[in-house]
Amino acid sequence: MALNVKVEKALNEQINKEFWSSYLYLSMANYLADQGFAGASNWMRVQFEEEQFHALRMIDYVNERNGRVILKPIKEVPATWDSLLAVFKSALEHEESITASINTCMDIAMEARDHAAAHFLQWFVNEQVEEEANVTTIVDNLLMVGETGNGVYMIDKELATRVFVAPVITN
Ligand code: FEO
């Protein structure tokens, strides 16, 4: 079954959002590197890779369904934030907005009765739960220790250990 035209449009818009997300996180990584938070910068750089993976997964899917991917320009992203905490709060807000747009894609797939696309999008629905939970944990930890001193140093050390591992897709 050909990819529904409304689903194709929604996925194209989502692909642009995933690339914008990757660009946002790379900008956050650069800001954090400049502020001396090497670990948090590494975490954001891994997030940049995650977002590229998301975009490429959608591109592959549209192509697999004989749809057409049209890449649009990526809008400018912010370059500065007020603090380490502000960066992660901003990341959390962003992930919440991405969850909403993934849910919209799912609504469109369901309205179009494109069950295959809905099944494909379910992976992203689940992924968003993890995305929000990961950032929420970091925000909570930063709130717990306050913005300066040993606590932040320890959190930054922990964030330095994150590495990108491409998710194993089982369906
Ligand atoms: Fe692609 Fe962070 O959601």
PDB file of C-alpha atoms and ligand atoms in Angstrom:
ATOM      1  CA  MET A   1       0.000   0.000   0.000  1.00  0.00           C
ATOM      2  CA  ALA A   2       1.363   3.386  -0.986  1.00  0.00           C
ATOM      3  CA  LEU A   3       2.199   5.815   1.752  1.00  0.00           C
ATOM      4  CA  ASN A   4      -0.780   8.082   2.387  1.00  0.00           C
ATOM      5  CA  VAL A   5      -0.049  11.578   1.093  1.00  0.00           C
ATOM      6  CA  LYS A   6      -0.965  13.248   4.410  1.00  0.00           C
ATOM      7  CA  VAL A   7       1.288  10.840   6.294  1.00  0.00           C
ATOM      8  CA  GLU A   8       4.082  11.527   3.796  1.00  0.00           C
ATOM      9  CA  LYS A   9       3.712  15.280   4.425  1.00  0.00           C
ATOM     10  CA  ALA A  10       3.672  14.802   8.216  1.00  0.00           C
ATOM     11  CA  LEU A  11       6.775  12.599   8.082  1.00  0.00           C
ATOM     12  CA  ASN A  12       8.594  15.137   5.917  1.00  0.00           C
ATOM     13  CA  GLU A  13       7.811  17.831   8.475  1.00  0.00           C
ATOM     14  CA  GLN A  14       8.932  15.544  11.285  1.00  0.00           C
ATOM     15  CA  ILE A  15      12.198  14.764   9.463  1.00  0.00           C
ATOM     16  CA  ASN A  16      12.920  18.490   9.414  1.00  0.00           C
ATOM     17  CA  LYS A  17      12.131  18.695  13.147  1.00  0.00           C
ATOM     18  CA  GLU A  18      14.492  15.813  13.899  1.00  0.00           C
ATOM     19  CA  PHE A  19      17.294  17.532  11.978  1.00  0.00           C
ATOM     20  CA  TRP A  20      16.472  20.818  13.742  1.00  0.00           C
ATOM     21  CA  SER A  21      16.680  18.905  17.044  1.00  0.00           C
ATOM     22  CA  SER A  22      20.095  17.539  16.121  1.00  0.00           C
ATOM     23  CA  TYR A  23      21.273  21.043  15.257  1.00  0.00           C
ATOM     24  CA  LEU A  24      19.836  22.380  18.543  1.00  0.00           C
ATOM     25  CA  TYR A  25      21.704  19.751  20.571  1.00  0.00           C
ATOM     26  CA  LEU A  26      24.933  20.386  18.699  1.00  0.00           C
ATOM     27  CA  SER A  27      24.532  24.077  19.523  1.00  0.00           C
ATOM     28  CA  MET A  28      23.975  23.158  23.176  1.00  0.00           C
ATOM     29  CA  ALA A  29      27.094  20.948  23.050  1.00  0.00           C
ATOM     30  CA  ASN A  30      29.122  23.887  21.749  1.00  0.00           C
ATOM     31  CA  TYR A  31      27.781  26.266  24.397  1.00  0.00           C
ATOM     32  CA  LEU A  32      28.518  23.755  27.167  1.00  0.00           C
ATOM     33  CA  ALA A  33      32.031  23.102  25.862  1.00  0.00           C
ATOM     34  CA  ASP A  34      32.652  26.843  25.956  1.00  0.00           C
ATOM     35  CA  GLN A  35      31.373  26.984  29.545  1.00  0.00           C
ATOM     36  CA  GLY A  36      33.767  24.216  30.639  1.00  0.00           C
ATOM     37  CA  PHE A  37      31.185  21.439  31.009  1.00  0.00           C
ATOM     38  CA  ALA A  38      32.985  18.802  28.940  1.00  0.00           C
ATOM     39  CA  GLY A  39      30.746  15.948  30.152  1.00  0.00           C
ATOM     40  CA  ALA A  40      27.460  17.739  29.519  1.00  0.00           C
ATOM     41  CA  SER A  41      28.815  18.816  26.132  1.00  0.00           C
ATOM     42  CA  ASN A  42      29.541  15.156  25.336  1.00  0.00           C
ATOM     43  CA  TRP A  43      26.004  14.199  26.402  1.00  0.00           C
ATOM     44  CA  MET A  44      24.523  16.762  24.027  1.00  0.00           C
ATOM     45  CA  ARG A  45      26.781  15.628  21.209  1.00  0.00           C
ATOM     46  CA  VAL A  46      25.498  12.079  21.657  1.00  0.00           C
ATOM     47  CA  GLN A  47      21.974  13.516  21.609  1.00  0.00           C
ATOM     48  CA  PHE A  48      22.860  15.185  18.298  1.00  0.00           C
ATOM     49  CA  GLU A  49      23.690  11.713  16.946  1.00  0.00           C
ATOM     50  CA  GLU A  50      20.447  10.274  18.347  1.00  0.00           C
ATOM     51  CA  GLU A  51      18.440  12.909  16.490  1.00  0.00           C
ATOM     52  CA  GLN A  52      20.258  12.241  13.246  1.00  0.00           C
ATOM     53  CA  PHE A  53      19.436   8.578  13.720  1.00  0.00           C
ATOM     54  CA  HIS A  54      15.754   9.487  14.173  1.00  0.00           C
ATOM     55  CA  ALA A  55      15.750  11.601  11.003  1.00  0.00           C
ATOM     56  CA  LEU A  56      17.501   8.907   8.960  1.00  0.00           C
ATOM     57  CA  ARG A  57      15.137   6.231  10.242  1.00  0.00           C
ATOM     58  CA  MET A  58      12.187   8.292   9.008  1.00  0.00           C
ATOM     59  CA  ILE A  59      13.884   8.976   5.676  1.00  0.00           C
ATOM     60  CA  ASP A  60      14.513   5.267   5.173  1.00  0.00           C
ATOM     61  CA  TYR A  61      10.901   4.506   6.006  1.00  0.00           C
ATOM     62  CA  VAL A  62       9.440   7.048   3.564  1.00  0.00           C
ATOM     63  CA  ASN A  63      11.723   5.681   0.840  1.00  0.00           C
ATOM     64  CA  GLU A  64      10.807   2.105   1.709  1.00  0.00           C
ATOM     65  CA  ARG A  65       7.135   2.981   1.244  1.00  0.00           C
ATOM     66  CA  ASN A  66       7.880   4.589  -2.131  1.00  0.00           C
ATOM     67  CA  GLY A  67       7.188   8.027  -0.722  1.00  0.00           C
ATOM     68  CA  ARG A  68       9.216  11.128  -1.504  1.00  0.00           C
ATOM     69  CA  VAL A  69      11.538  12.849   0.942  1.00  0.00           C
ATOM     70  CA  ILE A  70      12.004  16.554   0.327  1.00  0.00           C
ATOM     71  CA  LEU A  71      14.566  18.134   2.637  1.00  0.00           C
ATOM     72  CA  LYS A  72      13.733  21.656   3.715  1.00  0.00           C
ATOM     73  CA  PRO A  73      16.082  24.291   5.204  1.00  0.00           C
ATOM     74  CA  ILE A  74      16.909  23.936   8.873  1.00  0.00           C
ATOM     75  CA  LYS A  75      15.982  27.074  10.802  1.00  0.00           C
ATOM     76  CA  GLU A  76      18.509  28.818  13.008  1.00  0.00           C
ATOM     77  CA  VAL A  77      18.883  27.430  16.527  1.00  0.00           C
ATOM     78  CA  PRO A  78      19.660  29.290  19.788  1.00  0.00           C
ATOM     79  CA  ALA A  79      23.352  29.595  20.625  1.00  0.00           C
ATOM     80  CA  THR A  80      23.408  30.716  24.253  1.00  0.00           C
ATOM     81  CA  TRP A  81      21.601  29.859  27.468  1.00  0.00           C
ATOM     82  CA  ASP A  82      21.757  31.277  30.985  1.00  0.00           C
ATOM     83  CA  SER A  83      23.237  28.259  32.768  1.00  0.00           C
ATOM     84  CA  LEU A  84      23.824  24.497  32.696  1.00  0.00           C
ATOM     85  CA  LEU A  85      20.406  23.968  34.257  1.00  0.00           C
ATOM     86  CA  ALA A  86      18.776  26.292  31.710  1.00  0.00           C
ATOM     87  CA  VAL A  87      20.217  24.203  28.873  1.00  0.00           C
ATOM     88  CA  PHE A  88      18.706  20.974  30.187  1.00  0.00           C
ATOM     89  CA  LYS A  89      15.374  22.643  31.021  1.00  0.00           C
ATOM     90  CA  SER A  90      15.280  23.921  27.469  1.00  0.00           C
ATOM     91  CA  ALA A  91      16.097  20.404  26.182  1.00  0.00           C
ATOM     92  CA  LEU A  92      13.200  19.005  28.216  1.00  0.00           C
ATOM     93  CA  GLU A  93      10.763  21.585  26.845  1.00  0.00           C
ATOM     94  CA  HIS A  94      11.974  20.750  23.372  1.00  0.00           C
ATOM     95  CA  GLU A  95      11.461  17.009  23.866  1.00  0.00           C
ATOM     96  CA  GLU A  96       7.930  17.665  25.130  1.00  0.00           C
ATOM     97  CA  SER A  97       7.202  19.579  21.928  1.00  0.00           C
ATOM     98  CA  ILE A  98       8.640  16.720  19.848  1.00  0.00           C
ATOM     99  CA  THR A  99       6.446  14.240  21.712  1.00  0.00           C
ATOM    100  CA  ALA A 100       3.438  16.357  20.743  1.00  0.00           C
ATOM    101  CA  SER A 101       4.447  16.411  17.077  1.00  0.00           C
ATOM    102  CA  ILE A 102       5.103  12.650  17.015  1.00  0.00           C
ATOM    103  CA  ASN A 103       1.635  12.171  18.498  1.00  0.00           C
ATOM    104  CA  THR A 104       0.222  14.372  15.721  1.00  0.00           C
ATOM    105  CA  CYS A 105       1.966  12.183  13.118  1.00  0.00           C
ATOM    106  CA  MET A 106       0.398   9.156  14.780  1.00  0.00           C
ATOM    107  CA  ASP A 107      -3.068  10.800  14.707  1.00  0.00           C
ATOM    108  CA  ILE A 108      -2.668  11.490  10.976  1.00  0.00           C
ATOM    109  CA  ALA A 109      -1.555   7.892  10.276  1.00  0.00           C
ATOM    110  CA  MET A 110      -4.527   6.538  12.226  1.00  0.00           C
ATOM    111  CA  GLU A 111      -7.015   8.870  10.532  1.00  0.00           C
ATOM    112  CA  ALA A 112      -5.615   7.714   7.174  1.00  0.00           C
ATOM    113  CA  ARG A 113      -5.971   4.101   8.359  1.00  0.00           C
ATOM    114  CA  ASP A 114      -2.334   3.599   7.408  1.00  0.00           C
ATOM    115  CA  HIS A 115      -1.677   0.844   9.906  1.00  0.00           C
ATOM    116  CA  ALA A 116       1.866   0.229   8.715  1.00  0.00           C
ATOM    117  CA  ALA A 117       2.811   3.875   9.311  1.00  0.00           C
ATOM    118  CA  ALA A 118       1.101   3.820  12.711  1.00  0.00           C
ATOM    119  CA  HIS A 119       3.098   0.736  13.646  1.00  0.00           C
ATOM    120  CA  PHE A 120       6.296   2.448  12.482  1.00  0.00           C
ATOM    121  CA  LEU A 121       5.462   5.574  14.501  1.00  0.00           C
ATOM    122  CA  GLN A 122       4.810   3.543  17.645  1.00  0.00           C
ATOM    123  CA  TRP A 123       8.591   3.110  17.962  1.00  0.00           C
ATOM    124  CA  PHE A 124       8.921   6.906  18.121  1.00  0.00           C
ATOM    125  CA  VAL A 125       6.084   7.207  20.651  1.00  0.00           C
ATOM    126  CA  ASN A 126       8.002   4.816  22.933  1.00  0.00           C
ATOM    127  CA  GLU A 127      11.309   6.516  22.196  1.00  0.00           C
ATOM    128  CA  GLN A 128       9.860   9.863  23.322  1.00  0.00           C
ATOM    129  CA  VAL A 129       9.008   8.417  26.739  1.00  0.00           C
ATOM    130  CA  GLU A 130      12.698   7.553  27.110  1.00  0.00           C
ATOM    131  CA  GLU A 131      13.882  10.879  25.682  1.00  0.00           C
ATOM    132  CA  GLU A 132      11.803  12.861  28.182  1.00  0.00           C
ATOM    133  CA  ALA A 133      12.760  10.589  31.091  1.00  0.00           C
ATOM    134  CA  ASN A 134      16.500  10.905  30.372  1.00  0.00           C
ATOM    135  CA  VAL A 135      16.448  14.700  30.364  1.00  0.00           C
ATOM    136  CA  THR A 136      14.083  14.890  33.336  1.00  0.00           C
ATOM    137  CA  THR A 137      16.555  12.848  35.401  1.00  0.00           C
ATOM    138  CA  ILE A 138      19.374  15.256  34.596  1.00  0.00           C
ATOM    139  CA  VAL A 139      17.212  18.316  35.377  1.00  0.00           C
ATOM    140  CA  ASP A 140      16.189  16.735  38.699  1.00  0.00           C
ATOM    141  CA  ASN A 141      19.799  15.906  39.577  1.00  0.00           C
ATOM    142  CA  LEU A 142      20.944  19.439  38.786  1.00  0.00           C
ATOM    143  CA  LEU A 143      18.128  20.887  40.919  1.00  0.00           C
ATOM    144  CA  MET A 144      19.139  18.537  43.730  1.00  0.00           C
ATOM    145  CA  VAL A 145      22.783  19.636  43.853  1.00  0.00           C
ATOM    146  CA  GLY A 146      22.353  23.313  42.980  1.00  0.00           C
ATOM    147  CA  GLU A 147      24.357  25.070  40.289  1.00  0.00           C
ATOM    148  CA  THR A 148      27.880  25.083  41.657  1.00  0.00           C
ATOM    149  CA  GLY A 149      30.472  22.942  43.391  1.00  0.00           C
ATOM    150  CA  ASN A 150      31.150  19.252  43.777  1.00  0.00           C
ATOM    151  CA  GLY A 151      27.689  18.058  42.810  1.00  0.00           C
ATOM    152  CA  VAL A 152      27.798  19.672  39.390  1.00  0.00           C
ATOM    153  CA  TYR A 153      31.344  18.392  38.920  1.00  0.00           C
ATOM    154  CA  MET A 154      30.159  14.829  39.629  1.00  0.00           C
ATOM    155  CA  ILE A 155      27.156  15.143  37.303  1.00  0.00           C
ATOM    156  CA  ASP A 156      29.388  16.474  34.541  1.00  0.00           C
ATOM    157  CA  LYS A 157      31.735  13.497  35.032  1.00  0.00           C
ATOM    158  CA  GLU A 158      28.807  11.107  34.717  1.00  0.00           C
ATOM    159  CA  LEU A 159      27.502  12.805  31.579  1.00  0.00           C
ATOM    160  CA  ALA A 160      30.950  12.332  30.051  1.00  0.00           C
ATOM    161  CA  THR A 161      30.402   8.562  29.964  1.00  0.00           C
ATOM    162  CA  ARG A 162      27.509   8.627  27.527  1.00  0.00           C
ATOM    163  CA  VAL A 163      28.235   7.081  24.129  1.00  0.00           C
ATOM    164  CA  PHE A 164      26.023   6.806  21.089  1.00  0.00           C
ATOM    165  CA  VAL A 165      24.734   3.312  20.437  1.00  0.00           C
ATOM    166  CA  ALA A 166      22.367   2.944  17.520  1.00  0.00           C
ATOM    167  CA  PRO A 167      19.127   1.401  18.834  1.00  0.00           C
ATOM    168  CA  VAL A 168      18.450  -2.162  17.747  1.00  0.00           C
ATOM    169  CA  ILE A 169      15.237  -2.169  15.750  1.00  0.00           C
ATOM    170  CA  THR A 170      13.301  -5.371  16.223  1.00  0.00           C
ATOM    171  CA  ASN A 171      10.185  -4.664  14.196  1.00  0.00           C
TER     172      ASN A 171
HETATM  173 FE1  FEO B   1      14.026  12.727  18.029  1.00  0.00          FE
HETATM  174 FE2  FEO B   1      14.725  13.744  20.870  1.00  0.00          FE
HETATM  175  O1  FEO B   1      13.466  13.138  19.674  1.00  0.00           O
END
